[in-house]
PDB file of C-alpha atoms in Angstrom:
ATOM      1  CA  MET K   1     105.041  83.975  79.181  1.00 34.00           C
ATOM      2  CA  THR K   2     103.603  82.155  82.181  1.00 33.00           C
ATOM      3  CA  GLN K   3     103.821  83.594  85.688  1.00 36.00           C
ATOM      4  CA  ASN K   4     101.002  81.673  87.372  1.00 35.00           C
ATOM      5  CA  ASP K   5     103.135  80.959  90.410  1.00 34.00           C
ATOM      6  CA  GLN K   6     103.372  84.713  91.055  1.00 37.00           C
ATOM      7  CA  ALA K   7      99.831  85.906  91.679  1.00 39.00           C
ATOM      8  CA  SER K   8      98.983  89.589  91.599  1.00 41.00           C
ATOM      9  CA  PHE K   9      97.716  89.693  95.167  1.00 44.00           C
ATOM     10  CA  ALA K  10      98.042  87.560  98.285  1.00 47.00           C
ATOM     11  CA  VAL K  11      94.284  87.374  98.794  1.00 47.00           C
ATOM     12  CA  GLY K  12      94.296  83.626  98.280  1.00 45.00           C
ATOM     13  CA  LYS K  13      96.308  83.237 101.492  1.00 51.00           C
ATOM     14  CA  MET K  14      93.812  85.164 103.631  1.00 52.00           C
ATOM     15  CA  HIS K  15      91.339  83.604 106.034  1.00 55.00           C
ATOM     16  CA  GLU K  16      87.646  84.270 105.473  1.00 63.00           C
ATOM     17  CA  PRO K  17      87.319  87.257 107.871  1.00 64.00           C
ATOM     18  CA  GLU K  18      90.344  88.872 106.211  1.00 75.00           C
ATOM     19  CA  VAL K  19      88.851  88.307 102.759  1.00 78.00           C
ATOM     20  CA  GLU K  20      85.605  89.926 103.915  1.00 82.00           C
ATOM     21  CA  ARG K  21      87.506  92.969 105.159  1.00 80.00           C
ATOM     22  CA  PHE K  22      89.465  93.151 101.902  1.00 81.00           C
ATOM     23  CA  VAL K  23      86.276  92.988  99.828  1.00 85.00           C
ATOM     24  CA  SER K  24      84.689  95.661 102.016  1.00 84.00           C
ATOM     25  CA  ALA K  25      87.739  97.858 101.471  1.00 79.00           C
ATOM     26  CA  LEU K  26      87.464  97.387  97.697  1.00 83.00           C
ATOM     27  CA  ASP K  27      83.784  98.295  97.866  1.00 82.00           C
ATOM     28  CA  ARG K  28      84.564 101.492  99.792  1.00 83.00           C
ATOM     29  CA  GLN K  29      87.295 102.413  97.329  1.00 81.00           C
ATOM     30  CA  GLY K  30      84.926 101.805  94.438  1.00 81.00           C
ATOM     31  CA  GLN K  31      82.583 104.435  95.866  1.00 84.00           C
ATOM     32  CA  MET K  32      85.276 107.109  96.034  1.00 86.00           C
ATOM     33  CA  ASP K  33      84.562 110.019  93.705  1.00 89.00           C
ATOM     34  CA  VAL K  34      88.036 109.902  92.178  1.00 90.00           C
ATOM     35  CA  VAL K  35      87.885 106.168  91.472  1.00 91.00           C
ATOM     36  CA  GLN K  36      84.453 106.502  89.884  1.00 93.00           C
ATOM     37  CA  ALA K  37      85.615 109.464  87.795  1.00 93.00           C
ATOM     38  CA  LEU K  38      88.660 107.586  86.495  1.00 94.00           C
ATOM     39  CA  ARG K  39      86.581 104.511  85.675  1.00 95.00           C
ATOM     40  CA  GLU K  40      84.119 106.636  83.764  1.00 96.00           C
ATOM     41  CA  TRP K  41      86.952 108.426  81.988  1.00 97.00           C
ATOM     42  CA  VAL K  42      88.368 105.075  80.839  1.00 97.00           C
ATOM     43  CA  ARG K  43      84.986 103.617  79.809  1.00 97.00           C
ATOM     44  CA  ASP K  44      84.162 106.680  77.732  1.00 97.00           C
ATOM     45  CA  ARG K  45      87.346 106.219  75.693  1.00 98.00           C
ATOM     46  CA  LEU K  46      87.337 102.473  75.047  1.00 98.00           C
ATOM     47  CA  GLU K  47      85.029 102.843  72.015  1.00 97.00           C
ATOM     48  CA  LEU K  48      82.994  99.838  73.141  1.00 97.00           C
ATOM     49  CA  THR K  49      80.135  98.788  70.866  1.00 96.00           C
ATOM     50  CA  VAL K  50      77.221  96.418  71.256  1.00 98.00           C
ATOM     51  CA  GLY K  51      78.355  92.870  70.577  1.00 98.00           C
ATOM     52  CA  GLY K  52      82.009  93.525  71.388  1.00 98.00           C
ATOM     53  CA  THR K  53      84.396  91.636  73.641  1.00 98.00           C
ATOM     54  CA  VAL K  54      85.896  93.426  76.650  1.00 98.00           C
ATOM     55  CA  VAL K  55      88.291  92.069  79.259  1.00 98.00           C
ATOM     56  CA  ASP K  56      88.926  93.261  82.819  1.00 98.00           C
ATOM     57  CA  VAL K  57      92.274  91.976  84.118  1.00 98.00           C
ATOM     58  CA  GLY K  58      92.257  91.836  87.905  1.00 96.00           C
ATOM     59  CA  CYS K  59      88.489  92.184  87.981  1.00 96.00           C
ATOM     60  CA  GLY K  60      88.287  91.936  91.773  1.00 93.00           C
ATOM     61  CA  THR K  61      84.688  92.039  92.945  1.00 93.00           C
ATOM     62  CA  GLY K  62      83.344  92.352  89.382  1.00 95.00           C
ATOM     63  CA  GLU K  63      81.935  95.839  89.978  1.00 94.00           C
ATOM     64  CA  GLU K  64      83.476  97.496  86.925  1.00 96.00           C
ATOM     65  CA  LEU K  65      82.905  94.401  84.786  1.00 96.00           C
ATOM     66  CA  LEU K  66      79.156  94.865  85.253  1.00 97.00           C
ATOM     67  CA  GLN K  67      79.425  98.413  83.913  1.00 96.00           C
ATOM     68  CA  LEU K  68      81.343  97.196  80.871  1.00 98.00           C
ATOM     69  CA  ALA K  69      78.887  94.355  80.294  1.00 98.00           C
ATOM     70  CA  ASN K  70      76.021  96.812  80.225  1.00 97.00           C
ATOM     71  CA  ILE K  71      77.659  98.792  77.406  1.00 97.00           C
ATOM     72  CA  ILE K  72      78.320  95.821  75.099  1.00 97.00           C
ATOM     73  CA  GLY K  73      74.871  94.324  75.605  1.00 97.00           C
ATOM     74  CA  GLN K  74      73.642  90.740  75.677  1.00 96.00           C
ATOM     75  CA  SER K  75      75.313  89.919  72.364  1.00 97.00           C
ATOM     76  CA  GLY K  76      78.733  90.883  73.700  1.00 97.00           C
ATOM     77  CA  ARG K  77      81.223  89.188  76.038  1.00 97.00           C
ATOM     78  CA  ALA K  78      82.562  90.756  79.231  1.00 98.00           C
ATOM     79  CA  ILE K  79      85.369  88.580  80.596  1.00 98.00           C
ATOM     80  CA  GLY K  80      86.877  89.095  84.020  1.00 98.00           C
ATOM     81  CA  PHE K  81      90.234  87.567  84.952  1.00 98.00           C
ATOM     82  CA  ASP K  82      91.699  87.387  88.440  1.00 96.00           C
ATOM     83  CA  ALA K  83      94.467  85.320  89.983  1.00 94.00           C
ATOM     84  CA  ASN K  84      92.871  84.893  93.401  1.00 91.00           C
ATOM     85  CA  ASP K  85      90.208  82.358  94.261  1.00 92.00           C
ATOM     86  CA  PRO K  86      88.397  84.495  96.870  1.00 91.00           C
ATOM     87  CA  MET K  87      88.053  87.339  94.371  1.00 92.00           C
ATOM     88  CA  LEU K  88      86.847  84.950  91.680  1.00 94.00           C
ATOM     89  CA  GLU K  89      84.182  83.615  94.043  1.00 93.00           C
ATOM     90  CA  THR K  90      83.047  87.138  94.925  1.00 93.00           C
ATOM     91  CA  ALA K  91      82.933  88.249  91.293  1.00 95.00           C
ATOM     92  CA  ARG K  92      81.044  85.152  90.191  1.00 96.00           C
ATOM     93  CA  THR K  93      78.459  85.665  92.928  1.00 95.00           C
ATOM     94  CA  ARG K  94      77.933  89.311  92.072  1.00 95.00           C
ATOM     95  CA  THR K  95      77.709  88.782  88.320  1.00 96.00           C
ATOM     96  CA  ALA K  96      75.762  85.507  88.342  1.00 96.00           C
ATOM     97  CA  ALA K  97      72.556  87.095  87.046  1.00 95.00           C
ATOM     98  CA  VAL K  98      74.262  88.700  84.035  1.00 96.00           C
ATOM     99  CA  SER K  99      74.421  86.308  81.087  1.00 95.00           C
ATOM    100  CA  ASN K 100      77.137  88.076  79.088  1.00 97.00           C
ATOM    101  CA  VAL K 101      79.718  88.031  81.911  1.00 97.00           C
ATOM    102  CA  GLU K 102      82.386  85.331  82.264  1.00 97.00           C
ATOM    103  CA  ILE K 103      84.808  85.039  85.188  1.00 97.00           C
ATOM    104  CA  GLU K 104      88.008  83.004  84.810  1.00 97.00           C
ATOM    105  CA  LYS K 105      91.203  82.459  86.772  1.00 97.00           C
ATOM    106  CA  ALA K 106      94.292  83.845  85.071  1.00 97.00           C
ATOM    107  CA  GLU K 107      97.470  85.727  85.792  1.00 96.00           C
ATOM    108  CA  ALA K 108      97.986  89.081  84.090  1.00 97.00           C
ATOM    109  CA  SER K 109     101.022  87.772  82.205  1.00 97.00           C
ATOM    110  CA  ASP K 110      99.240  84.713  80.819  1.00 97.00           C
ATOM    111  CA  LEU K 111      95.706  85.459  79.612  1.00 98.00           C
ATOM    112  CA  PRO K 112      93.678  82.589  78.076  1.00 97.00           C
ATOM    113  CA  CYS K 113      92.718  84.756  75.097  1.00 96.00           C
ATOM    114  CA  ALA K 114      93.528  84.145  71.470  1.00 97.00           C
ATOM    115  CA  THR K 115      95.829  86.732  69.938  1.00 98.00           C
ATOM    116  CA  GLY K 116      93.856  89.714  68.654  1.00 98.00           C
ATOM    117  CA  SER K 117      90.542  88.407  70.008  1.00 98.00           C
ATOM    118  CA  VAL K 118      89.658  91.296  72.353  1.00 98.00           C
ATOM    119  CA  ASP K 119      88.132  94.642  71.367  1.00 98.00           C
ATOM    120  CA  ALA K 120      89.070  96.431  74.585  1.00 98.00           C
ATOM    121  CA  LEU K 121      90.879  95.607  77.803  1.00 98.00           C
ATOM    122  CA  VAL K 122      91.023  97.384  81.160  1.00 98.00           C
ATOM    123  CA  SER K 123      93.157  96.815  84.235  1.00 98.00           C
ATOM    124  CA  GLU K 124      92.798  98.950  87.348  1.00 96.00           C
ATOM    125  CA  ARG K 125      95.363  99.125  90.161  1.00 94.00           C
ATOM    126  CA  VAL K 126      96.787  95.699  89.333  1.00 95.00           C
ATOM    127  CA  LEU K 127     100.251  96.401  87.922  1.00 97.00           C
ATOM    128  CA  GLN K 128     101.487  97.870  91.214  1.00 95.00           C
ATOM    129  CA  HIS K 129     100.984  94.487  92.920  1.00 93.00           C
ATOM    130  CA  LEU K 130     102.644  92.166  90.401  1.00 95.00           C
ATOM    131  CA  GLN K 131     105.701  90.257  91.558  1.00 93.00           C
ATOM    132  CA  TYR K 132     107.368  90.808  88.173  1.00 95.00           C
ATOM    133  CA  ASP K 133     107.919  93.632  85.706  1.00 96.00           C
ATOM    134  CA  PRO K 134     104.530  95.209  84.846  1.00 97.00           C
ATOM    135  CA  ALA K 135     105.777  95.626  81.267  1.00 97.00           C
ATOM    136  CA  VAL K 136     105.445  91.839  80.884  1.00 98.00           C
ATOM    137  CA  ALA K 137     101.734  92.020  81.713  1.00 98.00           C
ATOM    138  CA  VAL K 138     101.119  95.000  79.422  1.00 98.00           C
ATOM    139  CA  GLY K 139     102.853  93.109  76.623  1.00 98.00           C
ATOM    140  CA  GLU K 140     100.336  90.319  77.179  1.00 98.00           C
ATOM    141  CA  PHE K 141      97.471  92.831  77.103  1.00 98.00           C
ATOM    142  CA  ALA K 142      98.729  94.117  73.757  1.00 98.00           C
ATOM    143  CA  ARG K 143      98.879  90.570  72.388  1.00 98.00           C
ATOM    144  CA  ALA K 144      95.251  89.878  73.320  1.00 98.00           C
ATOM    145  CA  VAL K 145      93.805  93.087  71.828  1.00 98.00           C
ATOM    146  CA  ARG K 146      92.931  93.249  68.127  1.00 98.00           C
ATOM    147  CA  ALA K 147      94.398  95.804  65.750  1.00 98.00           C
ATOM    148  CA  GLY K 148      92.633  99.085  66.485  1.00 98.00           C
ATOM    149  CA  GLY K 149      91.461  97.804  69.879  1.00 98.00           C
ATOM    150  CA  ARG K 150      92.018  99.842  73.014  1.00 98.00           C
ATOM    151  CA  VAL K 151      93.651  99.286  76.385  1.00 98.00           C
ATOM    152  CA  GLY K 152      92.733 101.343  79.453  1.00 98.00           C
ATOM    153  CA  LEU K 153      95.129 101.179  82.399  1.00 98.00           C
ATOM    154  CA  THR K 154      94.785 102.820  85.800  1.00 97.00           C
ATOM    155  CA  ASP K 155      97.310 102.574  88.600  1.00 97.00           C
ATOM    156  CA  THR K 156      98.822 104.268  91.631  1.00 94.00           C
ATOM    157  CA  ASP K 157     102.086 106.149  92.002  1.00 95.00           C
ATOM    158  CA  TRP K 158     102.857 105.564  95.678  1.00 91.00           C
ATOM    159  CA  SER K 159     105.968 107.735  95.419  1.00 89.00           C
ATOM    160  CA  SER K 160     103.527 110.671  95.290  1.00 91.00           C
ATOM    161  CA  LEU K 161     102.139 109.825  98.750  1.00 90.00           C
ATOM    162  CA  GLN K 162     101.624 112.823 101.007  1.00 88.00           C
ATOM    163  CA  VAL K 163     100.942 112.683 104.740  1.00 89.00           C
ATOM    164  CA  LEU K 164      99.016 115.806 105.732  1.00 90.00           C
ATOM    165  CA  VAL K 165      98.168 117.333 109.083  1.00 93.00           C
ATOM    166  CA  THR K 166      95.263 119.559 108.136  1.00 93.00           C
ATOM    167  CA  ASP K 167      95.605 122.046 110.988  1.00 95.00           C
ATOM    168  CA  ASP K 168      99.401 122.189 111.301  1.00 95.00           C
ATOM    169  CA  PRO K 169     101.520 123.068 108.217  1.00 95.00           C
ATOM    170  CA  ALA K 170     104.733 122.753 110.226  1.00 95.00           C
ATOM    171  CA  ALA K 171     103.859 119.174 111.233  1.00 93.00           C
ATOM    172  CA  THR K 172     103.011 118.390 107.607  1.00 93.00           C
ATOM    173  CA  ALA K 173     106.412 119.686 106.488  1.00 94.00           C
ATOM    174  CA  GLU K 174     108.194 117.663 109.156  1.00 91.00           C
ATOM    175  CA  LEU K 175     106.344 114.464 108.251  1.00 89.00           C
ATOM    176  CA  ASP K 176     106.996 115.104 104.558  1.00 89.00           C
ATOM    177  CA  GLU K 177     110.721 115.265 105.228  1.00 88.00           C
ATOM    178  CA  VAL K 178     110.549 112.013 107.181  1.00 87.00           C
ATOM    179  CA  ARG K 179     108.439 110.258 104.528  1.00 85.00           C
ATOM    180  CA  ALA K 180     110.956 111.140 101.820  1.00 86.00           C
ATOM    181  CA  ARG K 181     113.547 109.047 103.694  1.00 87.00           C
ATOM    182  CA  ILE K 182     111.360 105.959 104.088  1.00 84.00           C
ATOM    183  CA  PRO K 183     111.199 103.157 101.497  1.00 79.00           C
ATOM    184  CA  LEU K 184     107.475 102.717 100.915  1.00 79.00           C
ATOM    185  CA  PRO K 185     106.165  99.282 101.992  1.00 75.00           C
ATOM    186  CA  PHE K 186     102.830  99.130 100.198  1.00 79.00           C
ATOM    187  CA  THR K 187     103.240  97.359  96.841  1.00 87.00           C
ATOM    188  CA  SER K 188     105.793  95.548  94.698  1.00 89.00           C
ATOM    189  CA  ASN K 189     105.873  98.230  91.979  1.00 94.00           C
ATOM    190  CA  GLN K 190     105.506 101.484  93.902  1.00 91.00           C
ATOM    191  CA  GLU K 191     105.627 103.805  90.883  1.00 94.00           C
ATOM    192  CA  ALA K 192     103.619 101.717  88.410  1.00 96.00           C
ATOM    193  CA  GLY K 193     101.089 104.491  87.813  1.00 97.00           C
ATOM    194  CA  LYS K 194     103.783 106.910  86.763  1.00 96.00           C
ATOM    195  CA  HIS K 195     105.076 104.521  84.079  1.00 98.00           C
ATOM    196  CA  LEU K 196     101.833 103.428  82.394  1.00 98.00           C
ATOM    197  CA  ALA K 197     102.566 105.234  79.148  1.00 98.00           C
ATOM    198  CA  GLN K 198     106.067 103.755  79.023  1.00 98.00           C
ATOM    199  CA  TYR K 199     104.709 100.233  79.523  1.00 98.00           C
ATOM    200  CA  CYS K 200     102.268 100.768  76.664  1.00 98.00           C
ATOM    201  CA  THR K 201     104.869 102.137  74.289  1.00 98.00           C
ATOM    202  CA  THR K 202     107.216  99.250  75.047  1.00 98.00           C
ATOM    203  CA  ALA K 203     104.382  96.832  74.253  1.00 98.00           C
ATOM    204  CA  GLY K 204     103.816  98.440  70.851  1.00 98.00           C
ATOM    205  CA  LEU K 205     100.681 100.342  71.849  1.00 98.00           C
ATOM    206  CA  ALA K 206     100.079 103.940  70.811  1.00 98.00           C
ATOM    207  CA  VAL K 207      99.223 106.157  73.780  1.00 98.00           C
ATOM    208  CA  LEU K 208      96.168 108.266  72.921  1.00 98.00           C
ATOM    209  CA  GLU K 209      95.285 110.033  76.183  1.00 98.00           C
ATOM    210  CA  ARG K 210      96.476 110.383  79.749  1.00 97.00           C
ATOM    211  CA  GLN K 211      94.732 111.480  82.932  1.00 96.00           C
ATOM    212  CA  SER K 212      95.522 111.715  86.628  1.00 94.00           C
ATOM    213  CA  PHE K 213      93.712 112.559  89.828  1.00 92.00           C
ATOM    214  CA  ILE K 214      94.650 112.965  93.476  1.00 93.00           C
ATOM    215  CA  LEU K 215      93.005 110.350  95.673  1.00 89.00           C
ATOM    216  CA  ALA K 216      92.426 111.761  99.147  1.00 87.00           C
ATOM    217  CA  GLU K 217      89.075 110.318 100.268  1.00 79.00           C
ATOM    218  CA  PHE K 218      90.610 107.650 102.472  1.00 81.00           C
ATOM    219  CA  ALA K 219      88.546 106.233 105.326  1.00 76.00           C
ATOM    220  CA  PRO K 220      90.019 106.393 108.850  1.00 80.00           C
ATOM    221  CA  ALA K 221      90.820 102.658 108.779  1.00 76.00           C
ATOM    222  CA  MET K 222      92.871 103.121 105.600  1.00 77.00           C
ATOM    223  CA  ILE K 223      94.700 106.085 107.092  1.00 84.00           C
ATOM    224  CA  GLN K 224      95.518 103.985 110.148  1.00 82.00           C
ATOM    225  CA  GLY K 225      96.770 101.183 107.903  1.00 80.00           C
ATOM    226  CA  VAL K 226      99.039 103.473 105.895  1.00 81.00           C
ATOM    227  CA  ARG K 227     100.328 105.025 109.107  1.00 80.00           C
ATOM    228  CA  ALA K 228     101.143 101.563 110.489  1.00 83.00           C
ATOM    229  CA  GLY K 229     102.974 100.603 107.299  1.00 81.00           C
ATOM    230  CA  LEU K 230     104.987 103.811 107.291  1.00 81.00           C
ATOM    231  CA  SER K 231     105.860 103.417 110.964  1.00 82.00           C
ATOM    232  CA  ALA K 232     107.131  99.874 110.412  1.00 83.00           C
ATOM    233  CA  ALA K 233     109.273 101.022 107.487  1.00 83.00           C
ATOM    234  CA  ALA K 234     110.497 104.032 109.447  1.00 85.00           C
ATOM    235  CA  GLU K 235     111.909 101.785 112.167  1.00 86.00           C
ATOM    236  CA  GLN K 236     114.468 100.566 109.636  1.00 84.00           C
ATOM    237  CA  VAL K 237     115.882 104.000 108.777  1.00 87.00           C
ATOM    238  CA  LEU K 238     115.172 106.481 111.588  1.00 89.00           C
ATOM    239  CA  GLU K 239     116.970 107.051 114.852  1.00 90.00           C
ATOM    240  CA  GLN K 240     114.891 106.286 117.928  1.00 92.00           C
ATOM    241  CA  HIS K 241     114.394 109.947 118.797  1.00 91.00           C
ATOM    242  CA  GLU K 242     113.320 110.720 115.220  1.00 90.00           C
ATOM    243  CA  LEU K 243     110.892 107.802 115.200  1.00 89.00           C
ATOM    244  CA  ALA K 244     109.413 108.858 118.538  1.00 92.00           C
ATOM    245  CA  ALA K 245     108.933 112.438 117.338  1.00 91.00           C
ATOM    246  CA  ALA K 246     107.272 111.334 114.083  1.00 89.00           C
ATOM    247  CA  ASN K 247     104.966 108.913 115.890  1.00 89.00           C
ATOM    248  CA  LYS K 248     103.941 111.627 118.339  1.00 91.00           C
ATOM    249  CA  LEU K 249     103.008 113.932 115.458  1.00 91.00           C
ATOM    250  CA  LEU K 250     100.975 111.134 113.858  1.00 90.00           C
ATOM    251  CA  ASP K 251      99.286 110.129 117.125  1.00 89.00           C
ATOM    252  CA  ASP K 252      98.386 113.712 117.980  1.00 92.00           C
ATOM    253  CA  ALA K 253      96.974 114.353 114.488  1.00 91.00           C
ATOM    254  CA  LEU K 254      94.972 111.118 114.568  1.00 88.00           C
ATOM    255  CA  GLY K 255      93.638 112.001 117.997  1.00 89.00           C
ATOM    256  CA  ARG K 256      92.118 115.235 116.728  1.00 90.00           C
ATOM    257  CA  ASN K 257      91.063 113.766 113.340  1.00 90.00           C
ATOM    258  CA  ALA K 258      93.522 115.964 111.472  1.00 92.00           C
ATOM    259  CA  LEU K 259      95.600 113.291 109.712  1.00 90.00           C
ATOM    260  CA  ARG K 260      95.010 112.788 105.993  1.00 90.00           C
ATOM    261  CA  ILE K 261      96.829 110.993 103.176  1.00 89.00           C
ATOM    262  CA  ALA K 262      96.813 111.712  99.463  1.00 91.00           C
ATOM    263  CA  VAL K 263      98.227 109.804  96.493  1.00 92.00           C
ATOM    264  CA  ARG K 264      98.088 110.279  92.727  1.00 94.00           C
ATOM    265  CA  LEU K 265      96.299 107.864  90.398  1.00 95.00           C
ATOM    266  CA  HIS K 266      97.227 107.780  86.707  1.00 97.00           C
ATOM    267  CA  ALA K 267      95.274 106.435  83.733  1.00 97.00           C
ATOM    268  CA  VAL K 268      96.129 105.970  80.075  1.00 98.00           C
ATOM    269  CA  ILE K 269      94.220 104.981  76.964  1.00 98.00           C
ATOM    270  CA  ALA K 270      96.302 103.224  74.334  1.00 98.00           C
ATOM    271  CA  GLN K 271      95.534 101.621  71.005  1.00 98.00           C
ATOM    272  CA  ARG K 272      96.886  98.529  69.266  1.00 96.00           C
TER     273      ARG K 272
END
């Protein structure tokens, strides 16, 4: 099934300074302890061997692809797919010195892989952004992987988002009540992480293991961005006095560096 007119991200529409900021944000996220732990957890369970073929769907900057390429060795193939030209350019630049890495443009629902040609496939925080049912993409992942091959998926459940005021439990409770009323504005598939196992089962994959972590190491700029997104969404559902009160709580907490956000990441390992 082809969905090339519905790219996973809107990066291709960004101007160069915006792309640079986006790449910098991905780099910061890649250094987060929780993200590194989940990546390692997935890698350890893919059963990769020297000479194998591994695919990273939505490879972004190519950071994780380099880790996978190192495991399979020079005789293997590490293939990164992304739907956005700026990400492809970044990944190609960063992996140029590694001979067993290939970077190609592709949408998650239409991979240029022969059926059953891949030993293992990973996709991290991609399904939440698709403009179509993530189950379609996971079905394509299952098609590409050989019998006995493994799929490792990681994604966010934005419905688990918590807004925390570290020095004021009452403010946290008040903001939590407000957040529960606001439709989250962040991604197309807000609860993708929560449904990873279901997507795999629907695609005919056997779920072997599951894991989840709370991601709370957000930089101040990310906290500000989430706050701005929540505030914009809140304008659609809150009365003016409620909106003003919530914004005052957020502004006060930001002013004393007491505002934090936390969200749950889920990962699954499944087998064809």
